[in-house]
GROMACS .gro file of C-alpha atoms in nm:
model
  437
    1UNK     CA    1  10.576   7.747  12.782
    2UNK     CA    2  10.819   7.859  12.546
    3UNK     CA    3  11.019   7.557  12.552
    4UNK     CA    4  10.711   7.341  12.478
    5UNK     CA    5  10.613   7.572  12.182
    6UNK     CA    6  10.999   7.484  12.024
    7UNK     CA    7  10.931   7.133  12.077
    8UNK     CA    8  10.583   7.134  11.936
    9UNK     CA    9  10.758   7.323  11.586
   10UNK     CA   10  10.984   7.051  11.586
   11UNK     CA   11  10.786   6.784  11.594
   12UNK     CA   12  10.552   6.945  11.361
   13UNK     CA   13  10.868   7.047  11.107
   14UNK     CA   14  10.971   6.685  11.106
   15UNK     CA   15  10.586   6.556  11.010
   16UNK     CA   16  10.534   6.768  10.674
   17UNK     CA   17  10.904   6.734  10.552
   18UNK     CA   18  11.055   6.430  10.343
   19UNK     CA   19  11.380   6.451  10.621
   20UNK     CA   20  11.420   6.495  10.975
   21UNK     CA   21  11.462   6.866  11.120
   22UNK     CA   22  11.722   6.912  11.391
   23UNK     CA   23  11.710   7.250  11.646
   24UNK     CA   24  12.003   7.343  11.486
   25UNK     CA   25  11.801   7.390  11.118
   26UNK     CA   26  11.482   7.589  11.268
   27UNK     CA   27  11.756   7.848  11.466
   28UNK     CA   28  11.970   7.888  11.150
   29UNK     CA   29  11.945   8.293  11.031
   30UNK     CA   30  11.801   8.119  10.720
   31UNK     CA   31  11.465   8.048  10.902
   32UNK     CA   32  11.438   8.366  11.134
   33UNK     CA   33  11.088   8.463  11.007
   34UNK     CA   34  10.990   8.084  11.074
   35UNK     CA   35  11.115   8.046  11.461
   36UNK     CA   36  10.949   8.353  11.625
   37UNK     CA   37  10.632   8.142  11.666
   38UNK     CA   38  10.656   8.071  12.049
   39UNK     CA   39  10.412   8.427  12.116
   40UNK     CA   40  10.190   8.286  11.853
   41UNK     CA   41  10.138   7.963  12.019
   42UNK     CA   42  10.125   8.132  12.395
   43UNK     CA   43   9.868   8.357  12.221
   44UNK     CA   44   9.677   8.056  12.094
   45UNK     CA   45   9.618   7.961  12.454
   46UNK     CA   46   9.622   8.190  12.731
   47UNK     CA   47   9.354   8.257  12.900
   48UNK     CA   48   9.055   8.532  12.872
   49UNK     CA   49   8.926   8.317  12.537
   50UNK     CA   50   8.553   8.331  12.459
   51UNK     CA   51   8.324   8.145  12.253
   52UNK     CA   52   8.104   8.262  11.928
   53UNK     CA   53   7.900   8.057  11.710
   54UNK     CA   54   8.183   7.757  11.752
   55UNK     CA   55   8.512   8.023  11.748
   56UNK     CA   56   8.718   8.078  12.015
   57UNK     CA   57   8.835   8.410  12.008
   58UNK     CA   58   8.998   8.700  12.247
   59UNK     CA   59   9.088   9.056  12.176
   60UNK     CA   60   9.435   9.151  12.136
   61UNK     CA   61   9.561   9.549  12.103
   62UNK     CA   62   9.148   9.628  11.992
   63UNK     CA   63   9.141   9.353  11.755
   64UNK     CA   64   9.026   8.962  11.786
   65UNK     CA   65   9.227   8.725  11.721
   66UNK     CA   66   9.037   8.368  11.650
   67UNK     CA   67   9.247   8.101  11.820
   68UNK     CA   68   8.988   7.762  11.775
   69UNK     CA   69   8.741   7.629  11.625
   70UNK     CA   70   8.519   7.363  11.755
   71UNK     CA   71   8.167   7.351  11.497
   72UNK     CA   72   8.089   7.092  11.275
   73UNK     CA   73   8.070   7.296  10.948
   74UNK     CA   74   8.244   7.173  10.648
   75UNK     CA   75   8.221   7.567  10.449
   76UNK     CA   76   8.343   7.828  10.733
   77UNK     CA   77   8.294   8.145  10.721
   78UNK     CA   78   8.485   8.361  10.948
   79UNK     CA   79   8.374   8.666  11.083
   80UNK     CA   80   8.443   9.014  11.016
   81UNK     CA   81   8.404   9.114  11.361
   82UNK     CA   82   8.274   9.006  11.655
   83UNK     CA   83   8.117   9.262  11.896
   84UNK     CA   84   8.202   9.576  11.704
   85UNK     CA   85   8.586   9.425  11.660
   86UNK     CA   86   8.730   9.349  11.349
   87UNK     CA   87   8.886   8.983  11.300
   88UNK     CA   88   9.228   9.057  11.225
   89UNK     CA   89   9.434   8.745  11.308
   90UNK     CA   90   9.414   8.377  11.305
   91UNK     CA   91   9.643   8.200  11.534
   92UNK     CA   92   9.707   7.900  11.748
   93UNK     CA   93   9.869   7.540  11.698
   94UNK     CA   94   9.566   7.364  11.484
   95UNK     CA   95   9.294   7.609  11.579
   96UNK     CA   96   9.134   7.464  11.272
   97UNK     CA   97   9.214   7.083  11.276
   98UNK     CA   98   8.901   6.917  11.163
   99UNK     CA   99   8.909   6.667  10.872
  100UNK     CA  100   8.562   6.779  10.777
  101UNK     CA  101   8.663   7.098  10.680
  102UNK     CA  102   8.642   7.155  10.310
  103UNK     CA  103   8.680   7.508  10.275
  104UNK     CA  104   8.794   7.878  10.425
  105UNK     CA  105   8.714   8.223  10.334
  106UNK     CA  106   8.812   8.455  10.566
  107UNK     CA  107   8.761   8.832  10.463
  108UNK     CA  108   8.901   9.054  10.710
  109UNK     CA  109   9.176   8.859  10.841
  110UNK     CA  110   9.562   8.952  10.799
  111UNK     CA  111   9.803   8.737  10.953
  112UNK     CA  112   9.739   8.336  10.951
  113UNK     CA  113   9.957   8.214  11.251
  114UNK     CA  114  10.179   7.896  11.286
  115UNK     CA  115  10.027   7.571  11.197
  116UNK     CA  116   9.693   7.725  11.218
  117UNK     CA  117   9.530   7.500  10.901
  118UNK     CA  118   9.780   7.198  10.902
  119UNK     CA  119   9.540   6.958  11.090
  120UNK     CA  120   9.309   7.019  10.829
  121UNK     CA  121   9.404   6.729  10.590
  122UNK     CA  122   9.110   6.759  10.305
  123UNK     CA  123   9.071   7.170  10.312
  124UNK     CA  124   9.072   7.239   9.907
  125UNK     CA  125   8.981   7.587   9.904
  126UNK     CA  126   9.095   7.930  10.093
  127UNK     CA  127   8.980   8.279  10.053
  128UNK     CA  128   9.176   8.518  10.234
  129UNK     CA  129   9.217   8.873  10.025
  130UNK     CA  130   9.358   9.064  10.270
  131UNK     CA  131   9.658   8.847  10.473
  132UNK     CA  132   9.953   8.995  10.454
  133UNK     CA  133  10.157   8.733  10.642
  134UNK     CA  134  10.116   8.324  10.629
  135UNK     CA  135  10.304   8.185  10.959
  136UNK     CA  136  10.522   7.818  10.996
  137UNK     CA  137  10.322   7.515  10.842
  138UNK     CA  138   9.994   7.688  10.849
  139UNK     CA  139   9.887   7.473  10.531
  140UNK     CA  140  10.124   7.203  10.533
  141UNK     CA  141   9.952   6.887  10.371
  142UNK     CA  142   9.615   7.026  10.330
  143UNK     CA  143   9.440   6.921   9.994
  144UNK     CA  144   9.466   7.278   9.846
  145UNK     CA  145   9.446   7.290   9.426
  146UNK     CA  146   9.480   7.668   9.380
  147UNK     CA  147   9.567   7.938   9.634
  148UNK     CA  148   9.553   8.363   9.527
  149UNK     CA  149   9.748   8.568   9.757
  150UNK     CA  150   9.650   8.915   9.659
  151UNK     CA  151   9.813   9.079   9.938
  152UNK     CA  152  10.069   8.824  10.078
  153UNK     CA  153  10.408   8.967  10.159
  154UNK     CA  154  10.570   8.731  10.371
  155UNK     CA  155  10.515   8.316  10.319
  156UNK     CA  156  10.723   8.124  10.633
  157UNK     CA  157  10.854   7.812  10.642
  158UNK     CA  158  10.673   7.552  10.509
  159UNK     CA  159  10.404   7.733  10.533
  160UNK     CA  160  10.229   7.512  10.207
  161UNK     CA  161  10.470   7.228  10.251
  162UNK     CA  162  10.333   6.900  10.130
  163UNK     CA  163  10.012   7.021   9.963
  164UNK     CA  164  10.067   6.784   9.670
  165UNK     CA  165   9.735   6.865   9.494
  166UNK     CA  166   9.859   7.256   9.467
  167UNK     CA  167   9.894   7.363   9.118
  168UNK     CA  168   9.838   7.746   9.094
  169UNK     CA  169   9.987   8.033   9.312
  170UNK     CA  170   9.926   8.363   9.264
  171UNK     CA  171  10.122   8.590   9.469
  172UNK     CA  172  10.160   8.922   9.319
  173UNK     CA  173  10.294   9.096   9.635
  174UNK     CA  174  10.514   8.842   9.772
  175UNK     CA  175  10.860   8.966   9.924
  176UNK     CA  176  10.985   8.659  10.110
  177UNK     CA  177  10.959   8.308  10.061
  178UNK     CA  178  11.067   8.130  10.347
  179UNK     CA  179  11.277   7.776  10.316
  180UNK     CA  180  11.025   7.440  10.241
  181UNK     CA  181  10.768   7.704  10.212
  182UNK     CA  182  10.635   7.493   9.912
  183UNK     CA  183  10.862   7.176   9.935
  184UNK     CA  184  10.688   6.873   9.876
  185UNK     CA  185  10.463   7.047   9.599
  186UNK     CA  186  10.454   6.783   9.359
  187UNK     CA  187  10.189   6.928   9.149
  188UNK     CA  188  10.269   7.299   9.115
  189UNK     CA  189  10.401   7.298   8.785
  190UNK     CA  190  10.395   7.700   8.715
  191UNK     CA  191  10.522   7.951   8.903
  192UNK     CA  192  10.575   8.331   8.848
  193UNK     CA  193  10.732   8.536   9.133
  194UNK     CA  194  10.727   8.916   9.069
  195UNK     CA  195  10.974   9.177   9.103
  196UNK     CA  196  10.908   9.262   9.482
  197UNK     CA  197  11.085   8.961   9.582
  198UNK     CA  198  11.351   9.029   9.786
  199UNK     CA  199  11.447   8.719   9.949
  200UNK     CA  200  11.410   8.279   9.836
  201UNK     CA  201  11.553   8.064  10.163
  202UNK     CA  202  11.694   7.771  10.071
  203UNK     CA  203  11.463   7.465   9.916
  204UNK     CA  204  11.165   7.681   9.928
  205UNK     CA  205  11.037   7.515   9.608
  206UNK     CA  206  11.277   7.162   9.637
  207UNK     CA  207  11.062   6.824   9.557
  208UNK     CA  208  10.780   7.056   9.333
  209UNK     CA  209  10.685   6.946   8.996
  210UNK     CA  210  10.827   7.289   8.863
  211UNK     CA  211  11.049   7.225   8.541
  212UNK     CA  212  11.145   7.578   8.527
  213UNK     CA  213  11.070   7.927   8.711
  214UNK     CA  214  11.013   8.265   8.609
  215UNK     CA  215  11.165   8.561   8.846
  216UNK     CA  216  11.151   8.921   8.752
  217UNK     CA  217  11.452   9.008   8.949
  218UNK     CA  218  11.541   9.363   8.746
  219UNK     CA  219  11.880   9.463   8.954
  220UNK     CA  220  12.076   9.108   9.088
  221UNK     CA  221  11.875   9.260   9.418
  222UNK     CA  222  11.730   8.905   9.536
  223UNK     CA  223  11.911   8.647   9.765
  224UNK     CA  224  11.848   8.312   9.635
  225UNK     CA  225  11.950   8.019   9.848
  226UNK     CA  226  12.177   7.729   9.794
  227UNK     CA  227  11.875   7.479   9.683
  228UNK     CA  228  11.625   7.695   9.668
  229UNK     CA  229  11.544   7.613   9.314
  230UNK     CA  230  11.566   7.310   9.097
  231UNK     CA  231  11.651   7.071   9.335
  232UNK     CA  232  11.497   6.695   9.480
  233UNK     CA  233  11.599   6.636   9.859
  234UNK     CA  234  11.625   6.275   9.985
  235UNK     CA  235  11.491   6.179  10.317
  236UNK     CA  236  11.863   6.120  10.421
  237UNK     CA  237  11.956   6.466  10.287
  238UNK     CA  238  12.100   6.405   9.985
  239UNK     CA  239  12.089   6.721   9.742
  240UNK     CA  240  11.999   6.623   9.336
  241UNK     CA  241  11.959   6.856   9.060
  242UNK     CA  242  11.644   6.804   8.865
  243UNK     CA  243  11.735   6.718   8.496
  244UNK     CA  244  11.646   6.975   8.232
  245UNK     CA  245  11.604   7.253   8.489
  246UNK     CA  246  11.533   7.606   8.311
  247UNK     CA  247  11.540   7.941   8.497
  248UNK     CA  248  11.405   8.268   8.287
  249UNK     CA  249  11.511   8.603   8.466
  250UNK     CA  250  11.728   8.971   8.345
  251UNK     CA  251  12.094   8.926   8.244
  252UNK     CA  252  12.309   9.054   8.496
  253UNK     CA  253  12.106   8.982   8.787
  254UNK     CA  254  12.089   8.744   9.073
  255UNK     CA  255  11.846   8.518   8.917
  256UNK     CA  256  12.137   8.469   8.668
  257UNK     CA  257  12.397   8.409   8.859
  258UNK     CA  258  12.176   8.153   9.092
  259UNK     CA  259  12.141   7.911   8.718
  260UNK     CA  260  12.519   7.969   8.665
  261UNK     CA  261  12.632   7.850   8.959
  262UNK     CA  262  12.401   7.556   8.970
  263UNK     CA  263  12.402   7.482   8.615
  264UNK     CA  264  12.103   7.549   8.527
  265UNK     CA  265  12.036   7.593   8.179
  266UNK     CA  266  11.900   8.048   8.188
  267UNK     CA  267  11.723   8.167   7.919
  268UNK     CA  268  11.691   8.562   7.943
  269UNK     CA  269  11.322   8.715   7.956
  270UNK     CA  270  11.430   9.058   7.784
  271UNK     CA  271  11.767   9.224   7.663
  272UNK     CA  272  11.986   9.335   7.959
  273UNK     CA  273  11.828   9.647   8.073
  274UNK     CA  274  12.012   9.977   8.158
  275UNK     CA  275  11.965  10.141   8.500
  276UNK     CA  276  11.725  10.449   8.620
  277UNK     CA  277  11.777  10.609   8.923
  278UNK     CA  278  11.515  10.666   9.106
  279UNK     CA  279  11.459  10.984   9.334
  280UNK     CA  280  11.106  11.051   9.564
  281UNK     CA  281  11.094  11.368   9.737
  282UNK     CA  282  11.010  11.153  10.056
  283UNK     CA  283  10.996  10.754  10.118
  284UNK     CA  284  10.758  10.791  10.362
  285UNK     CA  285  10.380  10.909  10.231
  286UNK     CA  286  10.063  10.998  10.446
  287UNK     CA  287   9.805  10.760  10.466
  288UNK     CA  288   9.493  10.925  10.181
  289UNK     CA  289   9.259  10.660  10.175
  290UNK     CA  290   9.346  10.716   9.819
  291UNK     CA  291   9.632  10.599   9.549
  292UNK     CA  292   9.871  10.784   9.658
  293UNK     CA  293  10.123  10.854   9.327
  294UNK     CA  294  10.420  11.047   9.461
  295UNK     CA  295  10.636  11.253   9.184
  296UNK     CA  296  11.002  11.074   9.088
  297UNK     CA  297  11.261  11.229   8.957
  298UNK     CA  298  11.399  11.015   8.662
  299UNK     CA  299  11.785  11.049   8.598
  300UNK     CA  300  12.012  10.823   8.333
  301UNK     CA  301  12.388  10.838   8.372
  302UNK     CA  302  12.348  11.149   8.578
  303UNK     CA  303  12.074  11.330   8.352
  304UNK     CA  304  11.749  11.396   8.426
  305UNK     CA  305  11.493  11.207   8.189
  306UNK     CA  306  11.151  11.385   8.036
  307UNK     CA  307  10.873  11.192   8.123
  308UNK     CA  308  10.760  11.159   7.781
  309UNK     CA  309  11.044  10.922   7.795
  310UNK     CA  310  10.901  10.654   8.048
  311UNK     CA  311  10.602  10.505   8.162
  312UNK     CA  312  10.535  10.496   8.582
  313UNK     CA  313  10.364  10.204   8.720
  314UNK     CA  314  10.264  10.244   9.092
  315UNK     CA  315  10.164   9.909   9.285
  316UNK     CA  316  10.017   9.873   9.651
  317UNK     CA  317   9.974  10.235   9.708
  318UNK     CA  318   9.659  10.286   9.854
  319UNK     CA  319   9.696  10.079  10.192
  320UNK     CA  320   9.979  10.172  10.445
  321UNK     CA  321  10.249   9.933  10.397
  322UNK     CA  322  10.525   9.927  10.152
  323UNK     CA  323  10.476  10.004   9.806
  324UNK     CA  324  10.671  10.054   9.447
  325UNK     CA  325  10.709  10.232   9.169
  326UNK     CA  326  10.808  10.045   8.854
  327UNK     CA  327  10.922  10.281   8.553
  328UNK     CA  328  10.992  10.130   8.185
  329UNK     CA  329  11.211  10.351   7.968
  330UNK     CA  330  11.029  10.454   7.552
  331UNK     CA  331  11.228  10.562   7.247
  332UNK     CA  332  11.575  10.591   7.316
  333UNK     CA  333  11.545  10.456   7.656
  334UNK     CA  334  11.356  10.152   7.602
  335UNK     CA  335  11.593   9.919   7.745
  336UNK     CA  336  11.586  10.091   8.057
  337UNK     CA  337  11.385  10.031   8.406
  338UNK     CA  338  11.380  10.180   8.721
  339UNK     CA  339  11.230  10.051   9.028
  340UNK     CA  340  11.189  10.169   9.398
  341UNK     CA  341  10.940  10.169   9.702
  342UNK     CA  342  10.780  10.365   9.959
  343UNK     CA  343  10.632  10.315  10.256
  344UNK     CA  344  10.275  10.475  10.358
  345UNK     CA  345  10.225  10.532  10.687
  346UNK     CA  346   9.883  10.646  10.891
  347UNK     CA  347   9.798  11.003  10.893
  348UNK     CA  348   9.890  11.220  11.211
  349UNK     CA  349   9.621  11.282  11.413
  350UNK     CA  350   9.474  11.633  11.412
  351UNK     CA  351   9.166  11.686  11.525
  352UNK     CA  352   9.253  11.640  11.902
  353UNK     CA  353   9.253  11.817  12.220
  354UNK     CA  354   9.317  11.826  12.565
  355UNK     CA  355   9.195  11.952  12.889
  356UNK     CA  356   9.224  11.946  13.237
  357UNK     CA  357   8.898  11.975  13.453
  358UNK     CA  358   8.940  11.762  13.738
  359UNK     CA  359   9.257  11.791  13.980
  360UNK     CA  360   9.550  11.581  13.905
  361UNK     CA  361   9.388  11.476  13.530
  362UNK     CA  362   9.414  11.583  13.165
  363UNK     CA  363   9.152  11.484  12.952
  364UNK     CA  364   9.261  11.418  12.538
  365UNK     CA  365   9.008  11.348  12.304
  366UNK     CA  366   9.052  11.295  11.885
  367UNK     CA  367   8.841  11.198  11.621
  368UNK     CA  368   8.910  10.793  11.497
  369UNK     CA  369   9.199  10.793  11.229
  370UNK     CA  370   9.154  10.514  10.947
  371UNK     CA  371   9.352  10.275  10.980
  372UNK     CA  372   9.439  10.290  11.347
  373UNK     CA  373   9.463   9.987  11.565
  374UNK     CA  374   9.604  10.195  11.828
  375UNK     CA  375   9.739  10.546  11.947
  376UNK     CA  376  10.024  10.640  12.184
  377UNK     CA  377   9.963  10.962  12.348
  378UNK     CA  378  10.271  11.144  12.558
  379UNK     CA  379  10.273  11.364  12.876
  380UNK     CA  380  10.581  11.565  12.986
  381UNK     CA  381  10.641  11.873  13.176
  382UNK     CA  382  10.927  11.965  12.966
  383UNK     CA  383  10.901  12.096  12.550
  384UNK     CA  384  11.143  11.807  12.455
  385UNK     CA  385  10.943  11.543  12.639
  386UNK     CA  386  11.280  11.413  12.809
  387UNK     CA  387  11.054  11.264  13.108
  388UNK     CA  388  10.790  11.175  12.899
  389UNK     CA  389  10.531  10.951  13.054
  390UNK     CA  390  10.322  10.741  12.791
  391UNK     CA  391   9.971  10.632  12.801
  392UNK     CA  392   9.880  10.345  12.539
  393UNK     CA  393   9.531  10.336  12.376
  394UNK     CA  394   9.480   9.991  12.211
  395UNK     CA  395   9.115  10.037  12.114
  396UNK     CA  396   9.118  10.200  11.781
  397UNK     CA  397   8.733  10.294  11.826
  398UNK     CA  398   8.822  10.465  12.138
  399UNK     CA  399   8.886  10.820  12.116
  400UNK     CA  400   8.973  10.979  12.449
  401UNK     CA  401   9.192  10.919  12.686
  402UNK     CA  402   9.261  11.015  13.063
  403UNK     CA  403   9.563  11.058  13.241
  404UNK     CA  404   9.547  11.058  13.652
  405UNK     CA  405   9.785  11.143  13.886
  406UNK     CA  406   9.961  11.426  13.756
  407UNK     CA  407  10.143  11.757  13.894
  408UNK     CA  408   9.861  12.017  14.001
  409UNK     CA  409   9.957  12.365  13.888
  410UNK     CA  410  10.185  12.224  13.638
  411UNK     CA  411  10.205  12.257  13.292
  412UNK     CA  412  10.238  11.950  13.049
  413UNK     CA  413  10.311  11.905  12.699
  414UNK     CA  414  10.101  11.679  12.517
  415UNK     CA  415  10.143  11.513  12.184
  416UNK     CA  416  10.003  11.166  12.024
  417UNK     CA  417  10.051  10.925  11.697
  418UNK     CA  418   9.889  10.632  11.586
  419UNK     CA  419   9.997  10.290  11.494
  420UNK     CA  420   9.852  10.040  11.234
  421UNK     CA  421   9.741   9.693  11.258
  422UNK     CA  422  10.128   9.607  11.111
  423UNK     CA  423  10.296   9.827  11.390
  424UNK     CA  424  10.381  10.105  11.156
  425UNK     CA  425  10.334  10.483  11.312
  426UNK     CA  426  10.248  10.817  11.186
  427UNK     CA  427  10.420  11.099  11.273
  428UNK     CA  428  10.372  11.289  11.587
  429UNK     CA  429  10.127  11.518  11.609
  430UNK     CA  430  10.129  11.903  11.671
  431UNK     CA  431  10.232  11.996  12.054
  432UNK     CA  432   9.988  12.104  12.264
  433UNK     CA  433   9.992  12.252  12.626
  434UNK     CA  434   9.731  12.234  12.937
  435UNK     CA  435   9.805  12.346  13.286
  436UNK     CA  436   9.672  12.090  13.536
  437UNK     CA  437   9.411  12.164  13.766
   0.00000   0.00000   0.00000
């Protein structure tokens, strides 16, 4: 199966870009976030699917993942949930593929898979607030005129290669953009990437109608590919620059050195600014359900800084995921910037227990932790859980969980986390003990 999924990828790859794609391209380390597809596609088509109101759907770790679609509609809605389970993911090779589809929202979902939307040639609009991830070719030649990506942090390869009407992006949260992720844009004339880039593959944004390109790189901290920017590719290859090119960015940085190199004319978006340092008592925050605003400690040249002195902007700090702290200097210190991130991770759990009341068994029940998708709860007879025997829970409604065929008379130690819909995991929680009945 796997071996068909790389040949589908191929085949696809070589359909929405102006030159052929060898193996040896999609395996390159420059495409790593574009090749691990082949689970995506498996996923798109094992069995245990079901049907609702013209989606094909199955549950995956407590969530459902849509994988077809097979109505008639032109304007689809997908669902929020279906049977109590929230609609996470959208995967499968053309699970939407119908020409009559003219538009998408899709409110709870958070991960469009690999060439999900590129069968569907005249889709012009998408709502999707909350993906955080946009998989290989998933919108490759659709008709789209304007995309928002509110919480997009990772756009694959070619992911909206080919879409020739696109004009607008908006991608405020963006950290990598993955190569021909917009190639073949001929329309998209303006583009503003923000300062939580991290990472441009190579021709990303080759054969656009962009005439110049605005990155808020503050430290030389991005990698920016050979081609990434201001460049036309030929169907044989060929590499041209595109006449007139202009690239605005921070002295000093990356984004300069990238319009040096490729002489590219760089015009500089603010004087060169002078260096923070940055220091969080912790880069890893409990989950609130709130903003969480962590206290820095602001130093310059080895001195701490009053904070009457800078401004603090926090960014993507209420969800669990990764998120940054941007801090502009005043006065005497306003050509300086700081910038850093944290990561927010779920809460422990700690309203739990556990019990044993039948022989052999132990019984551990919790309360439901927002945002769980699922908790990992550990057995051992010895305190540092050196032969610990796991038990996963992938239903994040669920909220007990029984373990059989333990050591009567023994006693175990018993501790559990929990794991978000992105894989990231709380801390353990307290220890607790039961003897086994």
């Amino acid at each position: 199966m796997k071996k068909k999924a790389i040949s589908i990828i191929l085949a696809a790859m070589m359909a929405v870009t102006p030159m052929s794609v060898s193996a040896q391209d999609v395996f390159t380390s420059e495409s790593t976030l574009a090749v691990e597809t082949s689970a995506e596609l498996e996923a798109g088509t094992s069995s245990g699917e079901k049907k609702y109101q013209g989606f094909t759907y199955k549950e995956e770790n407590g969530a459902i993942v849509i994988t077809g679609y097979s109505g008639n509609a032109k304007d689809i809605k997908i669902p929020e949930s279906i049977n109590g389970k929230k609609v996470l993911y959208v995967r499968g090779m053309n699970a939407f593929s119908s020409p009559k589809i003219r538009s998408v929202s899709m409110p709870s979902v958070v991960e469009v898979g690999t060439l999900t939307f590129s069968g569907c040639n005249n889709l012009a609009s998408v709502y999707m607030p909350k993906v955080r991830s946009i998989g290989l070719s998933a919108f490759s030649g659709s008709e789209l005129t304007s995309v928002k990506l509110p919480a997009v942090e990772t756009i694959s390869m070619a992911a909206f290669s080919n879409c020739t009407k696109l004009s607008n992006v908006s991608m405020p949260r963006v950290r990598i953009i993955a190569r021909d992720a917009f190639m073949g844009c001929t329309n998209l004339k303006n583009v503003s990437i923000p300062y939580t880039i991290s990472k441009i593959q190579f021709r990303a944004f080759a054969n656009c109608g962009l005439t110049s390109i605005k990155l808020q790189d503050l430290y030389g901290d991005v990698s920016i590919e050979r081609t990434a920017l201001g460049y036309k590719i030929g169907a044989n290859g060929s590499e041209t620059k595109i006449d007139g090119f202009k690239i605005y960015g921070n002295p000093g940085t990356s984004v300069e050195k990238y319009a040096r190199e490729n002489g590219f004319e760089f015009i500089s978006s603010k004087p060169k600014a002078e260096r923070f340092t940055l220091k969080l008592a912790s880069e890893t925050i409990d989950y609130t359900g709130k903003a969480v605003k962590p206290k820095i400690t602001v130093t310059y040249k080895g001195k701490k800084v009053a904070a009457k002195n800078y401004t603090v902007k926090y960014s993507n700090n209420k969800e669990t995921g990764t998120a940054t702290i941007l801090v502009t200097g005043k006065g005497s210190y306003k050509n300086c910037t700081g910038y850093t991130t944290f990561e927010i991770i779920p809460k422990p759990v700690e309203n739990w227990s556990c019990s044993s009341n039948k022989k052999g068994t132990v019984t551990v029940t919790w309360k439901y932790n927002k945002p769980a998708s699922s908790y990992s709860v550990e057995f051992s007879t010895k305190a540092d859980f050196s032969d610990v025997i796991p038990e996963q829970v992938y239903d994040p409604d669920k909220t007990t969980c029984t373990k059989e065929n333990l050591q009567s008379g023994k006693k175990y130690y018993v501790r559990m986390n929990v794991c978000d819909m992105n894989g990231r995991t709380s801390r353990m929680s307290k220890t607790k003990t039961v003897v086994v009945k």
